[in-house]
DNA sequence: ATGCTACTTGGCGAAATGGCCAAGTAAAGA
DNA sequence: TCTTTACTTGGCCATTTCGCCAAGTAGCAT
């Protein structure tokens, strides 16, 4: 059975992994200034739209981002305004993902 | 040619990746309390000594750790006492790795 | 309805990562 | 000297991650 501290470590690792990619880090940095739609982020990172969408899913499932659909656009924003006080943030994110078990 | 901000992003990603693994995160957390030798860390994470050694190499090359050999032991410690103010730290690590190009 | 725009999801090959074992190195001890 | 302890490094295989293309969904416009 997983211990309490393993849970905490796994949660931290999920968040850190969600930042551990150049495109995803650039997205996170961009979103510090405020929400953006996927097509703007696509232009920013320069990858295929499907690739960007998958990066955003990873970040959202880690608890880093939340999304909102308005009109035909989907806007993403940081759930955590911290990044600078990173680990405090990681611990505060607690439960944010649900969609299936992902593991 | 890589831009200045690409360099910064790559450096940040290297540090974040170096923390984006359960064993490495556990090591980083343990080292916040002070330096430890490889065999102690091996016992802590429970993997093969060679595996732990490789994890430590990744962390050291990212600039997170420094090592010192004393007697038959090799001691590792955090170069960055922050982790809590994570990104400030990332930017302050600047040049720490050299050994070949690693990419 | 049809079409367009803005996505998400599935699939698949390519590349990176992680783990162990085995072999090599270096220092301390007998 | 030879042995032991404490690593590091190389190699290889299994798993994960990444990126594209292709196909599917949803809302707006005509």
PDB file of N, CA and C (backbone and C1' of nucleotides) in Angstrom, chain D:
ATOM      1  P    DT D   1      51.458  -4.113  -6.050  1.00  0.00           P
ATOM      2  O5'  DT D   1      51.725  -5.278  -4.962  1.00  0.00           O
ATOM      3  C5'  DT D   1      52.258  -6.542  -5.264  1.00  0.00           C
ATOM      4  C4'  DT D   1      51.705  -7.508  -4.237  1.00  0.00           C
ATOM      5  C3'  DT D   1      50.240  -7.853  -4.474  1.00  0.00           C
ATOM      6  O3'  DT D   1      50.163  -9.064  -5.209  1.00  0.00           O
ATOM      7  C1'  DT D   1      50.624  -7.219  -2.162  1.00  0.00           C
ATOM      8  P    DC D   2      48.826  -9.411  -6.012  1.00  0.00           P
ATOM      9  O5'  DC D   2      47.733  -9.643  -4.874  1.00  0.00           O
ATOM     10  C5'  DC D   2      47.913 -10.652  -3.872  1.00  0.00           C
ATOM     11  C4'  DC D   2      46.753 -10.551  -2.895  1.00  0.00           C
ATOM     12  C3'  DC D   2      45.395 -10.587  -3.591  1.00  0.00           C
ATOM     13  O3'  DC D   2      44.492 -11.390  -2.837  1.00  0.00           O
ATOM     14  C1'  DC D   2      45.582  -8.596  -2.317  1.00  0.00           C
ATOM     15  P    DT D   3      42.919 -11.438  -3.297  1.00  0.00           P
ATOM     16  O5'  DT D   3      42.284 -10.373  -2.304  1.00  0.00           O
ATOM     17  C5'  DT D   3      42.491 -10.532  -0.905  1.00  0.00           C
ATOM     18  C4'  DT D   3      41.452  -9.757  -0.124  1.00  0.00           C
ATOM     19  C3'  DT D   3      40.050  -9.812  -0.717  1.00  0.00           C
ATOM     20  O3'  DT D   3      39.116  -9.935   0.339  1.00  0.00           O
ATOM     21  C1'  DT D   3      40.788  -7.556  -0.614  1.00  0.00           C
ATOM     22  P    DT D   4      37.542 -10.087   0.053  1.00  0.00           P
ATOM     23  O5'  DT D   4      36.974  -8.677   0.562  1.00  0.00           O
ATOM     24  C5'  DT D   4      37.470  -8.123   1.787  1.00  0.00           C
ATOM     25  C4'  DT D   4      36.978  -6.690   1.910  1.00  0.00           C
ATOM     26  C3'  DT D   4      35.552  -6.483   1.377  1.00  0.00           C
ATOM     27  O3'  DT D   4      34.804  -5.714   2.303  1.00  0.00           O
ATOM     28  C1'  DT D   4      37.023  -4.933   0.403  1.00  0.00           C
ATOM     29  P    DT D   5      33.228  -5.499   2.098  1.00  0.00           P
ATOM     30  O5'  DT D   5      32.997  -3.960   2.430  1.00  0.00           O
ATOM     31  C5'  DT D   5      34.037  -3.156   2.976  1.00  0.00           C
ATOM     32  C4'  DT D   5      33.983  -1.774   2.359  1.00  0.00           C
ATOM     33  C3'  DT D   5      32.588  -1.331   1.908  1.00  0.00           C
ATOM     34  O3'  DT D   5      32.379   0.004   2.357  1.00  0.00           O
ATOM     35  C1'  DT D   5      34.119  -1.068   0.155  1.00  0.00           C
ATOM     36  P    DA D   6      31.009   0.764   2.206  1.00  0.00           P
ATOM     37  O5'  DA D   6      31.246   1.708   0.958  1.00  0.00           O
ATOM     38  C5'  DA D   6      32.181   2.790   1.043  1.00  0.00           C
ATOM     39  C4'  DA D   6      32.226   3.512  -0.278  1.00  0.00           C
ATOM     40  C3'  DA D   6      30.836   3.798  -0.866  1.00  0.00           C
ATOM     41  O3'  DA D   6      30.792   5.126  -1.390  1.00  0.00           O
ATOM     42  C1'  DA D   6      32.141   2.680  -2.434  1.00  0.00           C
ATOM     43  P    DC D   7      29.397   5.851  -1.581  1.00  0.00           P
ATOM     44  O5'  DC D   7      28.791   5.087  -2.840  1.00  0.00           O
ATOM     45  C5'  DC D   7      28.665   5.770  -4.049  1.00  0.00           C
ATOM     46  C4'  DC D   7      29.958   5.726  -4.873  1.00  0.00           C
ATOM     47  C3'  DC D   7      29.699   6.001  -6.337  1.00  0.00           C
ATOM     48  O3'  DC D   7      29.918   7.383  -6.608  1.00  0.00           O
ATOM     49  C1'  DC D   7      31.222   4.189  -6.038  1.00  0.00           C
ATOM     50  P    DT D   8      29.227   8.039  -7.846  1.00  0.00           P
ATOM     51  O5'  DT D   8      29.964   7.398  -9.112  1.00  0.00           O
ATOM     52  C5'  DT D   8      31.337   7.667  -9.330  1.00  0.00           C
ATOM     53  C4'  DT D   8      31.753   7.092 -10.674  1.00  0.00           C
ATOM     54  C3'  DT D   8      30.887   7.522 -11.853  1.00  0.00           C
ATOM     55  O3'  DT D   8      31.767   7.845 -12.925  1.00  0.00           O
ATOM     56  C1'  DT D   8      30.935   5.164 -11.731  1.00  0.00           C
ATOM     57  P    DT D   9      31.258   8.480 -14.286  1.00  0.00           P
ATOM     58  O5'  DT D   9      31.213   7.245 -15.297  1.00  0.00           O
ATOM     59  C5'  DT D   9      32.317   6.357 -15.358  1.00  0.00           C
ATOM     60  C4'  DT D   9      32.007   5.210 -16.305  1.00  0.00           C
ATOM     61  C3'  DT D   9      31.126   5.562 -17.505  1.00  0.00           C
ATOM     62  O3'  DT D   9      31.774   5.064 -18.668  1.00  0.00           O
ATOM     63  C1'  DT D   9      30.272   3.664 -16.385  1.00  0.00           C
ATOM     64  P    DG D  10      31.153   5.315 -20.123  1.00  0.00           P
ATOM     65  O5'  DG D  10      30.665   3.850 -20.525  1.00  0.00           O
ATOM     66  C5'  DG D  10      31.548   2.745 -20.315  1.00  0.00           C
ATOM     67  C4'  DG D  10      30.928   1.479 -20.855  1.00  0.00           C
ATOM     68  C3'  DG D  10      30.040   1.653 -22.085  1.00  0.00           C
ATOM     69  O3'  DG D  10      30.235   0.532 -22.951  1.00  0.00           O
ATOM     70  C1'  DG D  10      28.760   0.728 -20.314  1.00  0.00           C
ATOM     71  P    DG D  11      29.552   0.491 -24.376  1.00  0.00           P
ATOM     72  O5'  DG D  11      28.435  -0.625 -24.154  1.00  0.00           O
ATOM     73  C5'  DG D  11      28.723  -1.759 -23.330  1.00  0.00           C
ATOM     74  C4'  DG D  11      27.476  -2.610 -23.177  1.00  0.00           C
ATOM     75  C3'  DG D  11      26.458  -2.470 -24.309  1.00  0.00           C
ATOM     76  O3'  DG D  11      25.935  -3.746 -24.614  1.00  0.00           O
ATOM     77  C1'  DG D  11      25.416  -2.011 -22.256  1.00  0.00           C
ATOM     78  P    DC D  12      25.245  -4.003 -26.067  1.00  0.00           P
ATOM     79  O5'  DC D  12      23.893  -4.731 -25.650  1.00  0.00           O
ATOM     80  C5'  DC D  12      23.823  -5.482 -24.441  1.00  0.00           C
ATOM     81  C4'  DC D  12      22.444  -5.388 -23.846  1.00  0.00           C
ATOM     82  C3'  DC D  12      21.316  -5.192 -24.869  1.00  0.00           C
ATOM     83  O3'  DC D  12      20.312  -6.158 -24.644  1.00  0.00           O
ATOM     84  C1'  DC D  12      21.096  -3.688 -23.088  1.00  0.00           C
ATOM     85  P    DC D  13      19.266  -6.488 -25.829  1.00  0.00           P
ATOM     86  O5'  DC D  13      17.908  -6.440 -25.012  1.00  0.00           O
ATOM     87  C5'  DC D  13      17.824  -7.028 -23.704  1.00  0.00           C
ATOM     88  C4'  DC D  13      16.719  -6.369 -22.911  1.00  0.00           C
ATOM     89  C3'  DC D  13      15.403  -6.201 -23.665  1.00  0.00           C
ATOM     90  O3'  DC D  13      14.361  -6.662 -22.826  1.00  0.00           O
ATOM     91  C1'  DC D  13      16.084  -4.129 -22.742  1.00  0.00           C
ATOM     92  P    DA D  14      12.845  -6.729 -23.361  1.00  0.00           P
ATOM     93  O5'  DA D  14      12.156  -5.623 -22.458  1.00  0.00           O
ATOM     94  C5'  DA D  14      12.255  -5.715 -21.037  1.00  0.00           C
ATOM     95  C4'  DA D  14      11.531  -4.550 -20.417  1.00  0.00           C
ATOM     96  C3'  DA D  14      10.127  -4.303 -20.969  1.00  0.00           C
ATOM     97  O3'  DA D  14       9.283  -3.937 -19.890  1.00  0.00           O
ATOM     98  C1'  DA D  14      11.470  -2.386 -21.319  1.00  0.00           C
ATOM     99  P    DT D  15       7.716  -3.708 -20.117  1.00  0.00           P
ATOM    100  O5'  DT D  15       7.536  -2.134 -19.920  1.00  0.00           O
ATOM    101  C5'  DT D  15       8.227  -1.483 -18.872  1.00  0.00           C
ATOM    102  C4'  DT D  15       8.239   0.004 -19.118  1.00  0.00           C
ATOM    103  C3'  DT D  15       6.889   0.604 -19.553  1.00  0.00           C
ATOM    104  O3'  DT D  15       6.477   1.485 -18.518  1.00  0.00           O
ATOM    105  C1'  DT D  15       8.701   1.489 -20.803  1.00  0.00           C
ATOM    106  P    DT D  16       5.112   2.346 -18.643  1.00  0.00           P
ATOM    107  O5'  DT D  16       5.679   3.741 -19.173  1.00  0.00           O
ATOM    108  C5'  DT D  16       6.826   4.288 -18.552  1.00  0.00           C
ATOM    109  C4'  DT D  16       7.213   5.577 -19.239  1.00  0.00           C
ATOM    110  C3'  DT D  16       6.025   6.493 -19.571  1.00  0.00           C
ATOM    111  O3'  DT D  16       6.330   7.763 -19.023  1.00  0.00           O
ATOM    112  C1'  DT D  16       7.435   6.185 -21.463  1.00  0.00           C
ATOM    113  P    DT D  17       5.376   9.034 -19.212  1.00  0.00           P
ATOM    114  O5'  DT D  17       6.049   9.755 -20.472  1.00  0.00           O
ATOM    115  C5'  DT D  17       7.452   9.990 -20.459  1.00  0.00           C
ATOM    116  C4'  DT D  17       7.852  10.709 -21.729  1.00  0.00           C
ATOM    117  C3'  DT D  17       6.892  11.812 -22.170  1.00  0.00           C
ATOM    118  O3'  DT D  17       7.681  12.935 -22.518  1.00  0.00           O
ATOM    119  C1'  DT D  17       7.261  10.307 -23.944  1.00  0.00           C
ATOM    120  P    DC D  18       7.088  14.354 -22.926  1.00  0.00           P
ATOM    121  O5'  DC D  18       7.170  14.301 -24.508  1.00  0.00           O
ATOM    122  C5'  DC D  18       8.437  14.040 -25.115  1.00  0.00           C
ATOM    123  C4'  DC D  18       8.337  14.159 -26.615  1.00  0.00           C
ATOM    124  C3'  DC D  18       7.385  15.229 -27.137  1.00  0.00           C
ATOM    125  O3'  DC D  18       8.065  15.991 -28.123  1.00  0.00           O
ATOM    126  C1'  DC D  18       6.881  13.117 -28.104  1.00  0.00           C
ATOM    127  P    DG D  19       7.448  17.405 -28.610  1.00  0.00           P
ATOM    128  O5'  DG D  19       6.976  17.083 -30.092  1.00  0.00           O
ATOM    129  C5'  DG D  19       7.908  16.562 -31.035  1.00  0.00           C
ATOM    130  C4'  DG D  19       7.161  16.044 -32.231  1.00  0.00           C
ATOM    131  C3'  DG D  19       6.016  16.952 -32.670  1.00  0.00           C
ATOM    132  O3'  DG D  19       6.182  17.398 -34.012  1.00  0.00           O
ATOM    133  C1'  DG D  19       5.298  14.697 -32.430  1.00  0.00           C
ATOM    134  P    DC D  20       5.185  18.453 -34.663  1.00  0.00           P
ATOM    135  O5'  DC D  20       4.491  17.599 -35.815  1.00  0.00           O
ATOM    136  C5'  DC D  20       5.286  16.932 -36.799  1.00  0.00           C
ATOM    137  C4'  DC D  20       4.518  15.757 -37.356  1.00  0.00           C
ATOM    138  C3'  DC D  20       3.206  16.137 -38.031  1.00  0.00           C
ATOM    139  O3'  DC D  20       3.334  16.035 -39.448  1.00  0.00           O
ATOM    140  C1'  DC D  20       2.946  14.253 -36.545  1.00  0.00           C
ATOM    141  P    DC D  21       2.225  16.690 -40.379  1.00  0.00           P
ATOM    142  O5'  DC D  21       1.206  15.479 -40.587  1.00  0.00           O
ATOM    143  C5'  DC D  21       1.690  14.190 -40.946  1.00  0.00           C
ATOM    144  C4'  DC D  21       0.549  13.184 -40.876  1.00  0.00           C
ATOM    145  C3'  DC D  21      -0.744  13.678 -41.525  1.00  0.00           C
ATOM    146  O3'  DC D  21      -1.284  12.634 -42.328  1.00  0.00           O
ATOM    147  C1'  DC D  21      -1.162  12.977 -39.310  1.00  0.00           C
ATOM    148  P    DA D  22      -2.531  12.907 -43.272  1.00  0.00           P
ATOM    149  O5'  DA D  22      -3.699  12.040 -42.616  1.00  0.00           O
ATOM    150  C5'  DA D  22      -3.403  10.818 -41.941  1.00  0.00           C
ATOM    151  C4'  DA D  22      -4.634  10.358 -41.196  1.00  0.00           C
ATOM    152  C3'  DA D  22      -5.952  10.828 -41.809  1.00  0.00           C
ATOM    153  O3'  DA D  22      -6.915   9.799 -41.671  1.00  0.00           O
ATOM    154  C1'  DA D  22      -5.804  11.626 -39.606  1.00  0.00           C
ATOM    155  P    DA D  23      -8.367   9.924 -42.345  1.00  0.00           P
ATOM    156  O5'  DA D  23      -9.334   9.936 -41.077  1.00  0.00           O
ATOM    157  C5'  DA D  23      -9.130   8.988 -40.029  1.00  0.00           C
ATOM    158  C4'  DA D  23      -9.928   9.394 -38.812  1.00  0.00           C
ATOM    159  C3'  DA D  23     -11.358   9.862 -39.123  1.00  0.00           C
ATOM    160  O3'  DA D  23     -12.237   9.292 -38.175  1.00  0.00           O
ATOM    161  C1'  DA D  23     -10.260  11.474 -37.823  1.00  0.00           C
ATOM    162  P    DG D  24     -13.825   9.443 -38.305  1.00  0.00           P
ATOM    163  O5'  DG D  24     -14.181  10.239 -36.964  1.00  0.00           O
ATOM    164  C5'  DG D  24     -13.811   9.673 -35.697  1.00  0.00           C
ATOM    165  C4'  DG D  24     -14.099  10.686 -34.618  1.00  0.00           C
ATOM    166  C3'  DG D  24     -15.501  11.304 -34.705  1.00  0.00           C
ATOM    167  O3'  DG D  24     -16.138  11.300 -33.434  1.00  0.00           O
ATOM    168  C1'  DG D  24     -13.849  13.004 -34.611  1.00  0.00           C
ATOM    169  P    DT D  25     -17.674  11.801 -33.278  1.00  0.00           P
ATOM    170  O5'  DT D  25     -17.516  13.181 -32.497  1.00  0.00           O
ATOM    171  C5'  DT D  25     -16.783  13.230 -31.279  1.00  0.00           C
ATOM    172  C4'  DT D  25     -16.770  14.667 -30.771  1.00  0.00           C
ATOM    173  C3'  DT D  25     -18.146  15.345 -30.799  1.00  0.00           C
ATOM    174  O3'  DT D  25     -18.319  16.051 -29.577  1.00  0.00           O
ATOM    175  C1'  DT D  25     -16.565  16.667 -31.926  1.00  0.00           C
ATOM    176  P    DA D  26     -19.826  16.510 -29.116  1.00  0.00           P
ATOM    177  O5'  DA D  26     -19.646  18.085 -29.102  1.00  0.00           O
ATOM    178  C5'  DA D  26     -18.464  18.668 -28.558  1.00  0.00           C
ATOM    179  C4'  DA D  26     -18.469  20.158 -28.856  1.00  0.00           C
ATOM    180  C3'  DA D  26     -19.873  20.750 -29.016  1.00  0.00           C
ATOM    181  O3'  DA D  26     -19.891  22.030 -28.398  1.00  0.00           O
ATOM    182  C1'  DA D  26     -18.605  21.193 -30.943  1.00  0.00           C
ATOM    183  P    DG D  27     -21.303  22.729 -28.020  1.00  0.00           P
ATOM    184  O5'  DG D  27     -21.151  24.138 -28.742  1.00  0.00           O
ATOM    185  C5'  DG D  27     -20.071  24.987 -28.373  1.00  0.00           C
ATOM    186  C4'  DG D  27     -19.818  25.988 -29.484  1.00  0.00           C
ATOM    187  C3'  DG D  27     -21.051  26.813 -29.878  1.00  0.00           C
ATOM    188  O3'  DG D  27     -20.660  28.172 -30.006  1.00  0.00           O
ATOM    189  C1'  DG D  27     -20.129  25.792 -31.788  1.00  0.00           C
ATOM    190  P    DC D  28     -21.750  29.313 -30.025  1.00  0.00           P
ATOM    191  O5'  DC D  28     -21.474  29.959 -31.452  1.00  0.00           O
ATOM    192  C5'  DC D  28     -20.166  30.472 -31.730  1.00  0.00           C
ATOM    193  C4'  DC D  28     -20.051  30.783 -33.207  1.00  0.00           C
ATOM    194  C3'  DC D  28     -21.198  31.618 -33.772  1.00  0.00           C
ATOM    195  O3'  DC D  28     -20.669  32.729 -34.478  1.00  0.00           O
ATOM    196  C1'  DC D  28     -20.849  29.664 -35.088  1.00  0.00           C
ATOM    197  P    DA D  29     -21.635  33.726 -35.200  1.00  0.00           P
ATOM    198  O5'  DA D  29     -21.583  33.152 -36.688  1.00  0.00           O
ATOM    199  C5'  DA D  29     -20.314  33.002 -37.329  1.00  0.00           C
ATOM    200  C4'  DA D  29     -20.520  32.744 -38.812  1.00  0.00           C
ATOM    201  C3'  DA D  29     -21.652  33.565 -39.432  1.00  0.00           C
ATOM    202  O3'  DA D  29     -21.271  33.951 -40.751  1.00  0.00           O
ATOM    203  C1'  DA D  29     -22.107  31.278 -39.714  1.00  0.00           C
ATOM    204  P    DT D  30     -22.219  34.914 -41.581  1.00  0.00           P
ATOM    205  O5'  DT D  30     -22.722  33.939 -42.721  1.00  0.00           O
ATOM    206  C5'  DT D  30     -21.832  32.984 -43.321  1.00  0.00           C
ATOM    207  C4'  DT D  30     -22.582  32.158 -44.344  1.00  0.00           C
ATOM    208  C3'  DT D  30     -23.742  32.892 -45.007  1.00  0.00           C
ATOM    209  O3'  DT D  30     -23.787  32.599 -46.399  1.00  0.00           O
ATOM    210  C1'  DT D  30     -24.530  30.900 -44.028  1.00  0.00           C
TER     211       DT D  30
END
